[in-house]
Amino acid sequence: MDRINFRTQIISGHLQPPTTDILLHVTPCLSYTPPELTEPQPTFNTKSLRKLLDGQSADIIDYIFNLMIQSPLFSPKNKGGRVFITPDYNQSMEQQREMTMRRIGYLRDTGLFNGWFEKPAPDGDLWMFAMAETVGVFDHSLGIKLGVHFFLWGGALRFMGTKRHHDKWFKSTETFEVKGCFAMTGLGHGSNVRGIETITRYDASTSEFIINTPCESAQKYWIGGAANHATHTIVFSQLEINGVNDGMHAFIAQIRDENGNVCPNVRIADCGHKIGLNGADNGRIWFDNLRIPRENLLNSVADVSPDGKYLSAIKDPDQGIIVKC
């Protein structure tokens, strides 16, 4: 019975609005030393193994690794004539988050992300995944931050948006003028998009969508990048027009200004210290009738006309991104 009461108290805490910016007590990380600095050299042929594992991506991985070992941000260490890089997991959560963003800034300044959205498949896709793998092997927090920004935020723009979104957002995403996150997961439904409780309604008088978090279980939860750095997010929400639910759609919403201040009608809380990946800032987001332009609907398969007519070539609600409950 005590165990049930304890779990009930924990769940109740999740359903209450935050009363402080610090939701969890900070616990120091465990002491960590990378094995490559303490273990002996392997006895097998590492070049043959690497050729098998990395294949045609080996040159890309070497290029990115060489960029990293040139910067003290990646803590390069010379051991036996070889250079190793490793993050310091003994830093505080705040230090790890700040260092992750400084590393992203360095990689951006080297031009690593230039032309991200212009690289043709399949070679472009292999390049992107090799980049994600390389930075993730160094520090998974860095891989998560870049993955959320480029693969989730950027991928939604690419595949769910159209030319108007590509023209407006691609370049600023590559330069990190815009820092994106991906607000699909919710406290009450996890990643079950049919169960999304966020509601967006269209106001034809102003040509705006109005995004609202109607209850605590509808809050966007565990959103990577939201706690500290993201300026914009992709919001997954039920779309209602004239009282009719037209299913789940995705919208672009600004959540912070250029100075990092949280936007009006948006509330953000920090998920706090985690057992790992503390360089990635997970957060919670609420929307209080946030107004966004009509053009911020990602409209690759469905759109809303200025006068409020719902337009879609998809008739089956189980197809595409339109999911009707």
mmCIF file of N, CA and C in Angstrom, residues 121-223:
data_model
loop_
_atom_site.group_PDB
_atom_site.id
_atom_site.type_symbol
_atom_site.label_atom_id
_atom_site.label_comp_id
_atom_site.label_asym_id
_atom_site.label_seq_id
_atom_site.Cartn_x
_atom_site.Cartn_y
_atom_site.Cartn_z
ATOM 1 N N ALA A 121 20.033 12.763 -52.112
ATOM 2 C CA ALA A 121 20.070 11.348 -51.712
ATOM 3 C C ALA A 121 20.672 10.520 -52.854
ATOM 4 N N PRO A 122 21.305 9.394 -52.557
ATOM 5 C CA PRO A 122 21.476 8.810 -51.218
ATOM 6 C C PRO A 122 22.740 9.284 -50.511
ATOM 7 N N ASP A 123 23.701 9.879 -51.268
ATOM 8 C CA ASP A 123 24.964 10.271 -50.653
ATOM 9 C C ASP A 123 24.753 11.300 -49.545
ATOM 10 N N GLY A 124 23.796 12.203 -49.746
ATOM 11 C CA GLY A 124 23.516 13.199 -48.724
ATOM 12 C C GLY A 124 23.004 12.567 -47.451
ATOM 13 N N ASP A 125 22.148 11.557 -47.586
ATOM 14 C CA ASP A 125 21.627 10.879 -46.402
ATOM 15 C C ASP A 125 22.747 10.151 -45.659
ATOM 16 N N LEU A 126 23.642 9.498 -46.409
ATOM 17 C CA LEU A 126 24.765 8.808 -45.772
ATOM 18 C C LEU A 126 25.649 9.800 -45.034
ATOM 19 N N TRP A 127 25.860 10.976 -45.633
ATOM 20 C CA TRP A 127 26.666 12.009 -44.981
ATOM 21 C C TRP A 127 26.010 12.448 -43.681
ATOM 22 N N MET A 128 24.705 12.684 -43.696
ATOM 23 C CA MET A 128 23.996 13.136 -42.494
ATOM 24 C C MET A 128 24.079 12.105 -41.376
ATOM 25 N N PHE A 129 23.854 10.830 -41.724
ATOM 26 C CA PHE A 129 23.880 9.801 -40.693
ATOM 27 C C PHE A 129 25.291 9.570 -40.161
ATOM 28 N N ALA A 130 26.301 9.724 -41.035
ATOM 29 C CA ALA A 130 27.682 9.591 -40.565
ATOM 30 C C ALA A 130 28.017 10.712 -39.593
ATOM 31 N N MET A 131 27.555 11.920 -39.873
ATOM 32 C CA MET A 131 27.764 13.036 -38.961
ATOM 33 C C MET A 131 27.099 12.770 -37.623
ATOM 34 N N ALA A 132 25.844 12.322 -37.661
ATOM 35 C CA ALA A 132 25.113 12.050 -36.430
ATOM 36 C C ALA A 132 25.802 10.959 -35.612
ATOM 37 N N GLU A 133 26.286 9.925 -36.291
ATOM 38 C CA GLU A 133 26.961 8.833 -35.595
ATOM 39 C C GLU A 133 28.261 9.307 -34.956
ATOM 40 N N THR A 134 29.031 10.120 -35.679
ATOM 41 C CA THR A 134 30.334 10.548 -35.189
ATOM 42 C C THR A 134 30.208 11.405 -33.943
ATOM 43 N N VAL A 135 29.339 12.416 -33.987
ATOM 44 C CA VAL A 135 29.197 13.277 -32.802
ATOM 45 C C VAL A 135 28.528 12.511 -31.660
ATOM 46 N N GLY A 136 27.660 11.545 -31.989
ATOM 47 C CA GLY A 136 27.007 10.754 -30.960
ATOM 48 C C GLY A 136 27.969 9.821 -30.255
ATOM 49 N N VAL A 137 28.954 9.282 -30.981
ATOM 50 C CA VAL A 137 29.970 8.444 -30.359
ATOM 51 C C VAL A 137 30.801 9.279 -29.390
ATOM 52 N N PHE A 138 31.098 10.525 -29.751
ATOM 53 C CA PHE A 138 31.822 11.407 -28.844
ATOM 54 C C PHE A 138 30.994 11.698 -27.599
ATOM 55 N N ASP A 139 29.771 12.184 -27.790
ATOM 56 C CA ASP A 139 28.890 12.507 -26.663
ATOM 57 C C ASP A 139 27.456 12.415 -27.166
ATOM 58 N N HIS A 140 26.694 11.499 -26.576
ATOM 59 C CA HIS A 140 25.336 11.283 -27.077
ATOM 60 C C HIS A 140 24.463 12.515 -26.880
ATOM 61 N N SER A 141 24.768 13.346 -25.878
ATOM 62 C CA SER A 141 24.002 14.587 -25.707
ATOM 63 C C SER A 141 24.154 15.486 -26.924
ATOM 64 N N LEU A 142 25.375 15.562 -27.457
ATOM 65 C CA LEU A 142 25.609 16.367 -28.656
ATOM 66 C C LEU A 142 24.863 15.773 -29.837
ATOM 67 N N GLY A 143 24.873 14.445 -29.957
ATOM 68 C CA GLY A 143 24.112 13.797 -31.023
ATOM 69 C C GLY A 143 22.622 14.048 -30.905
ATOM 70 N N ILE A 144 22.101 14.017 -29.671
ATOM 71 C CA ILE A 144 20.678 14.275 -29.450
ATOM 72 C C ILE A 144 20.322 15.701 -29.847
ATOM 73 N N LYS A 145 21.129 16.669 -29.413
ATOM 74 C CA LYS A 145 20.839 18.077 -29.716
ATOM 75 C C LYS A 145 20.820 18.318 -31.222
ATOM 76 N N LEU A 146 21.815 17.791 -31.930
ATOM 77 C CA LEU A 146 21.863 17.974 -33.378
ATOM 78 C C LEU A 146 20.772 17.167 -34.065
ATOM 79 N N GLY A 147 20.469 15.981 -33.536
ATOM 80 C CA GLY A 147 19.425 15.158 -34.138
ATOM 81 C C GLY A 147 18.058 15.796 -34.028
ATOM 82 N N VAL A 148 17.731 16.346 -32.849
ATOM 83 C CA VAL A 148 16.454 17.026 -32.680
ATOM 84 C C VAL A 148 16.356 18.210 -33.629
ATOM 85 N N HIS A 149 17.430 18.980 -33.719
ATOM 86 C CA HIS A 149 17.421 20.197 -34.535
ATOM 87 C C HIS A 149 17.325 19.883 -36.027
ATOM 88 N N PHE A 150 18.170 18.976 -36.513
ATOM 89 C CA PHE A 150 18.228 18.734 -37.955
ATOM 90 C C PHE A 150 17.275 17.632 -38.426
ATOM 91 N N PHE A 151 17.167 16.530 -37.683
ATOM 92 C CA PHE A 151 16.371 15.397 -38.163
ATOM 93 C C PHE A 151 14.901 15.515 -37.772
ATOM 94 N N LEU A 152 14.600 16.070 -36.595
ATOM 95 C CA LEU A 152 13.197 16.191 -36.176
ATOM 96 C C LEU A 152 12.619 17.537 -36.616
ATOM 97 N N TRP A 153 13.148 18.636 -36.091
ATOM 98 C CA TRP A 153 12.685 19.953 -36.547
ATOM 99 C C TRP A 153 12.918 20.109 -38.047
ATOM 100 N N GLY A 154 14.161 19.902 -38.491
ATOM 101 C CA GLY A 154 14.480 20.074 -39.906
ATOM 102 C C GLY A 154 13.781 19.063 -40.792
ATOM 103 N N GLY A 155 13.670 17.819 -40.323
ATOM 104 C CA GLY A 155 12.985 16.801 -41.113
ATOM 105 C C GLY A 155 11.508 17.101 -41.276
ATOM 106 N N ALA A 156 10.887 17.641 -40.234
ATOM 107 C CA ALA A 156 9.475 18.024 -40.348
ATOM 108 C C ALA A 156 9.303 19.143 -41.360
ATOM 109 N N LEU A 157 10.206 20.121 -41.338
ATOM 110 C CA LEU A 157 10.148 21.195 -42.331
ATOM 111 C C LEU A 157 10.276 20.627 -43.743
ATOM 112 N N ARG A 158 11.235 19.714 -43.905
ATOM 113 C CA ARG A 158 11.512 19.171 -45.240
ATOM 114 C C ARG A 158 10.351 18.347 -45.778
ATOM 115 N N PHE A 159 9.843 17.413 -44.980
ATOM 116 C CA PHE A 159 8.900 16.424 -45.487
ATOM 117 C C PHE A 159 7.438 16.789 -45.248
ATOM 118 N N MET A 160 7.166 17.569 -44.215
ATOM 119 C CA MET A 160 5.784 17.921 -43.927
ATOM 120 C C MET A 160 5.449 19.339 -44.393
ATOM 121 N N GLY A 161 6.496 20.134 -44.630
ATOM 122 C CA GLY A 161 6.293 21.479 -45.132
ATOM 123 C C GLY A 161 6.358 21.531 -46.648
ATOM 124 N N THR A 162 6.215 22.737 -47.183
ATOM 125 C CA THR A 162 6.280 22.968 -48.627
ATOM 126 C C THR A 162 7.262 24.099 -48.896
ATOM 127 N N LYS A 163 7.325 24.560 -50.145
ATOM 128 C CA LYS A 163 8.331 25.530 -50.552
ATOM 129 C C LYS A 163 8.336 26.771 -49.670
ATOM 130 N N ARG A 164 7.166 27.223 -49.239
ATOM 131 C CA ARG A 164 7.139 28.442 -48.431
ATOM 132 C C ARG A 164 7.875 28.238 -47.105
ATOM 133 N N HIS A 165 7.832 27.024 -46.575
ATOM 134 C CA HIS A 165 8.552 26.738 -45.336
ATOM 135 C C HIS A 165 10.036 26.535 -45.613
ATOM 136 N N HIS A 166 10.357 25.858 -46.716
ATOM 137 C CA HIS A 166 11.754 25.627 -47.056
ATOM 138 C C HIS A 166 12.472 26.949 -47.276
ATOM 139 N N ASP A 167 11.851 27.839 -48.031
ATOM 140 C CA ASP A 167 12.473 29.134 -48.330
ATOM 141 C C ASP A 167 12.694 29.960 -47.065
ATOM 142 N N LYS A 168 11.784 29.856 -46.131
ATOM 143 C CA LYS A 168 11.850 30.705 -44.937
ATOM 144 C C LYS A 168 12.742 30.142 -43.841
ATOM 145 N N TRP A 169 12.802 28.804 -43.694
ATOM 146 C CA TRP A 169 13.394 28.232 -42.494
ATOM 147 C C TRP A 169 14.674 27.439 -42.709
ATOM 148 N N PHE A 170 14.935 26.981 -43.925
ATOM 149 C CA PHE A 170 16.102 26.113 -44.115
ATOM 150 C C PHE A 170 17.411 26.806 -43.745
ATOM 151 N N LYS A 171 17.659 27.985 -44.295
ATOM 152 C CA LYS A 171 18.936 28.643 -44.079
ATOM 153 C C LYS A 171 19.138 28.995 -42.613
ATOM 154 N N SER A 172 18.121 29.542 -41.974
ATOM 155 C CA SER A 172 18.260 29.929 -40.567
ATOM 156 C C SER A 172 18.408 28.706 -39.665
ATOM 157 N N THR A 173 17.939 27.548 -40.133
ATOM 158 C CA THR A 173 18.165 26.314 -39.380
ATOM 159 C C THR A 173 19.615 25.874 -39.502
ATOM 160 N N GLU A 174 20.193 25.954 -40.699
ATOM 161 C CA GLU A 174 21.599 25.589 -40.893
ATOM 162 C C GLU A 174 22.536 26.451 -40.058
ATOM 163 N N THR A 175 22.220 27.735 -39.906
ATOM 164 C CA THR A 175 23.091 28.656 -39.177
ATOM 165 C C THR A 175 22.804 28.698 -37.679
ATOM 166 N N PHE A 176 21.753 28.013 -37.243
ATOM 167 C CA PHE A 176 21.302 28.025 -35.851
ATOM 168 C C PHE A 176 20.819 29.401 -35.413
ATOM 169 N N GLU A 177 20.493 30.272 -36.380
ATOM 170 C CA GLU A 177 19.751 31.477 -36.024
ATOM 171 C C GLU A 177 18.413 31.071 -35.426
ATOM 172 N N VAL A 178 17.843 30.025 -35.988
ATOM 173 C CA VAL A 178 16.668 29.352 -35.420
ATOM 174 C C VAL A 178 17.147 28.052 -34.806
ATOM 175 N N LYS A 179 16.744 27.819 -33.568
ATOM 176 C CA LYS A 179 17.075 26.566 -32.882
ATOM 177 C C LYS A 179 15.758 25.813 -32.685
ATOM 178 N N GLY A 180 15.639 24.668 -33.339
ATOM 179 C CA GLY A 180 14.357 23.993 -33.381
ATOM 180 C C GLY A 180 14.235 22.824 -32.420
ATOM 181 N N CYS A 181 12.993 22.544 -32.022
ATOM 182 C CA CYS A 181 12.693 21.329 -31.274
ATOM 183 C C CYS A 181 11.405 20.729 -31.826
ATOM 184 N N PHE A 182 10.915 19.655 -31.210
ATOM 185 C CA PHE A 182 9.885 18.812 -31.821
ATOM 186 C C PHE A 182 8.888 18.428 -30.741
ATOM 187 N N ALA A 183 7.770 19.141 -30.672
ATOM 188 C CA ALA A 183 6.814 18.978 -29.578
ATOM 189 C C ALA A 183 5.666 18.056 -29.993
ATOM 190 N N MET A 184 5.935 16.758 -29.959
ATOM 191 C CA MET A 184 4.890 15.777 -30.219
ATOM 192 C C MET A 184 4.490 15.058 -28.926
ATOM 193 N N THR A 185 5.466 14.553 -28.173
ATOM 194 C CA THR A 185 5.176 13.779 -26.975
ATOM 195 C C THR A 185 4.432 14.610 -25.934
ATOM 196 N N GLY A 186 3.414 14.022 -25.330
ATOM 197 C CA GLY A 186 2.649 14.690 -24.280
ATOM 198 C C GLY A 186 2.575 13.849 -23.027
ATOM 199 N N LEU A 187 2.322 14.488 -21.897
ATOM 200 C CA LEU A 187 2.273 13.772 -20.623
ATOM 201 C C LEU A 187 1.186 12.709 -20.634
ATOM 202 N N GLY A 188 0.031 13.011 -21.203
ATOM 203 C CA GLY A 188 -1.100 12.098 -21.128
ATOM 204 C C GLY A 188 -1.142 11.043 -22.207
ATOM 205 N N HIS A 189 -0.378 11.207 -23.294
ATOM 206 C CA HIS A 189 -0.508 10.273 -24.421
ATOM 207 C C HIS A 189 0.822 9.740 -24.920
ATOM 208 N N GLY A 190 1.932 10.163 -24.326
ATOM 209 C CA GLY A 190 3.219 9.725 -24.832
ATOM 210 C C GLY A 190 3.390 10.181 -26.272
ATOM 211 N N SER A 191 3.741 9.250 -27.158
ATOM 212 C CA SER A 191 3.879 9.569 -28.579
ATOM 213 C C SER A 191 2.748 8.975 -29.415
ATOM 214 N N ASN A 192 1.628 8.668 -28.781
ATOM 215 C CA ASN A 192 0.440 8.187 -29.487
ATOM 216 C C ASN A 192 -0.270 9.394 -30.096
ATOM 217 N N VAL A 193 -0.062 9.629 -31.398
ATOM 218 C CA VAL A 193 -0.586 10.853 -31.996
ATOM 219 C C VAL A 193 -2.113 10.892 -32.021
ATOM 220 N N ARG A 194 -2.761 9.749 -32.027
ATOM 221 C CA ARG A 194 -4.226 9.759 -31.972
ATOM 222 C C ARG A 194 -4.715 10.346 -30.648
ATOM 223 N N GLY A 195 -3.907 10.225 -29.618
ATOM 224 C CA GLY A 195 -4.322 10.692 -28.307
ATOM 225 C C GLY A 195 -3.896 12.112 -27.983
ATOM 226 N N ILE A 196 -3.294 12.832 -28.931
ATOM 227 C CA ILE A 196 -2.837 14.193 -28.660
ATOM 228 C C ILE A 196 -4.003 15.056 -28.211
ATOM 229 N N GLU A 197 -3.779 15.807 -27.111
ATOM 230 C CA GLU A 197 -4.840 16.626 -26.529
ATOM 231 C C GLU A 197 -4.687 18.117 -26.830
ATOM 232 N N THR A 198 -3.537 18.532 -27.337
ATOM 233 C CA THR A 198 -3.359 19.925 -27.738
ATOM 234 C C THR A 198 -4.375 20.264 -28.824
ATOM 235 N N ILE A 199 -4.965 21.449 -28.737
ATOM 236 C CA ILE A 199 -6.018 21.846 -29.680
ATOM 237 C C ILE A 199 -5.610 23.143 -30.383
ATOM 238 N N THR A 200 -5.748 23.156 -31.698
ATOM 239 C CA THR A 200 -5.494 24.360 -32.485
ATOM 240 C C THR A 200 -6.743 24.701 -33.277
ATOM 241 N N ARG A 201 -7.180 25.945 -33.130
ATOM 242 C CA ARG A 201 -8.376 26.415 -33.837
ATOM 243 C C ARG A 201 -7.987 27.533 -34.795
ATOM 244 N N TYR A 202 -8.752 27.667 -35.869
ATOM 245 C CA TYR A 202 -8.459 28.697 -36.879
ATOM 246 C C TYR A 202 -9.369 29.891 -36.699
ATOM 247 N N ASP A 203 -8.754 31.096 -36.742
ATOM 248 C CA ASP A 203 -9.504 32.357 -36.653
ATOM 249 C C ASP A 203 -9.456 33.024 -38.022
ATOM 250 N N ALA A 204 -10.535 32.903 -38.800
ATOM 251 C CA ALA A 204 -10.563 33.445 -40.156
ATOM 252 C C ALA A 204 -10.507 34.973 -40.162
ATOM 253 N N SER A 205 -10.917 35.601 -39.084
ATOM 254 C CA SER A 205 -10.927 37.071 -39.038
ATOM 255 C C SER A 205 -9.518 37.651 -39.021
ATOM 256 N N THR A 206 -8.532 36.868 -38.550
ATOM 257 C CA THR A 206 -7.147 37.342 -38.495
ATOM 258 C C THR A 206 -6.192 36.468 -39.305
ATOM 259 N N SER A 207 -6.715 35.400 -39.925
ATOM 260 C CA SER A 207 -5.886 34.426 -40.649
ATOM 261 C C SER A 207 -4.794 33.860 -39.744
ATOM 262 N N GLU A 208 -5.200 33.472 -38.531
ATOM 263 C CA GLU A 208 -4.260 32.920 -37.564
ATOM 264 C C GLU A 208 -4.797 31.619 -36.980
ATOM 265 N N PHE A 209 -3.864 30.749 -36.618
ATOM 266 C CA PHE A 209 -4.197 29.588 -35.804
ATOM 267 C C PHE A 209 -3.955 29.938 -34.344
ATOM 268 N N ILE A 210 -4.751 29.341 -33.457
ATOM 269 C CA ILE A 210 -4.631 29.584 -32.025
ATOM 270 C C ILE A 210 -4.382 28.240 -31.347
ATOM 271 N N ILE A 211 -3.190 28.084 -30.749
ATOM 272 C CA ILE A 211 -2.781 26.819 -30.134
ATOM 273 C C ILE A 211 -3.036 26.900 -28.635
ATOM 274 N N ASN A 212 -3.637 25.832 -28.102
ATOM 275 C CA ASN A 212 -3.997 25.855 -26.695
ATOM 276 C C ASN A 212 -3.729 24.497 -26.043
ATOM 277 N N THR A 213 -3.210 24.547 -24.807
ATOM 278 C CA THR A 213 -3.050 23.361 -23.970
ATOM 279 C C THR A 213 -4.240 23.332 -23.010
ATOM 280 N N PRO A 214 -5.255 22.513 -23.287
ATOM 281 C CA PRO A 214 -6.509 22.621 -22.534
ATOM 282 C C PRO A 214 -6.475 22.015 -21.136
ATOM 283 N N CYS A 215 -5.489 21.152 -20.853
ATOM 284 C CA CYS A 215 -5.430 20.499 -19.545
ATOM 285 C C CYS A 215 -3.985 20.102 -19.276
ATOM 286 N N GLU A 216 -3.689 19.739 -18.027
ATOM 287 C CA GLU A 216 -2.306 19.446 -17.664
ATOM 288 C C GLU A 216 -1.755 18.229 -18.396
ATOM 289 N N SER A 217 -2.598 17.237 -18.660
ATOM 290 C CA SER A 217 -2.089 16.059 -19.363
ATOM 291 C C SER A 217 -1.768 16.354 -20.821
ATOM 292 N N ALA A 218 -2.200 17.512 -21.328
ATOM 293 C CA ALA A 218 -1.908 17.886 -22.712
ATOM 294 C C ALA A 218 -0.564 18.575 -22.872
ATOM 295 N N GLN A 219 0.111 18.873 -21.771
ATOM 296 C CA GLN A 219 1.412 19.546 -21.861
ATOM 297 C C GLN A 219 2.381 18.715 -22.697
ATOM 298 N N LYS A 220 3.189 19.401 -23.498
ATOM 299 C CA LYS A 220 4.244 18.724 -24.252
ATOM 300 C C LYS A 220 5.360 18.375 -23.283
ATOM 301 N N TYR A 221 5.762 17.113 -23.277
ATOM 302 C CA TYR A 221 6.589 16.601 -22.188
ATOM 303 C C TYR A 221 7.869 15.955 -22.714
ATOM 304 N N TRP A 222 8.965 16.228 -22.012
ATOM 305 C CA TRP A 222 10.271 15.632 -22.322
ATOM 306 C C TRP A 222 10.778 16.078 -23.699
ATOM 307 N N ILE A 223 10.535 17.336 -24.037
ATOM 308 C CA ILE A 223 10.897 17.851 -25.364
ATOM 309 C C ILE A 223 12.355 18.279 -25.378
#
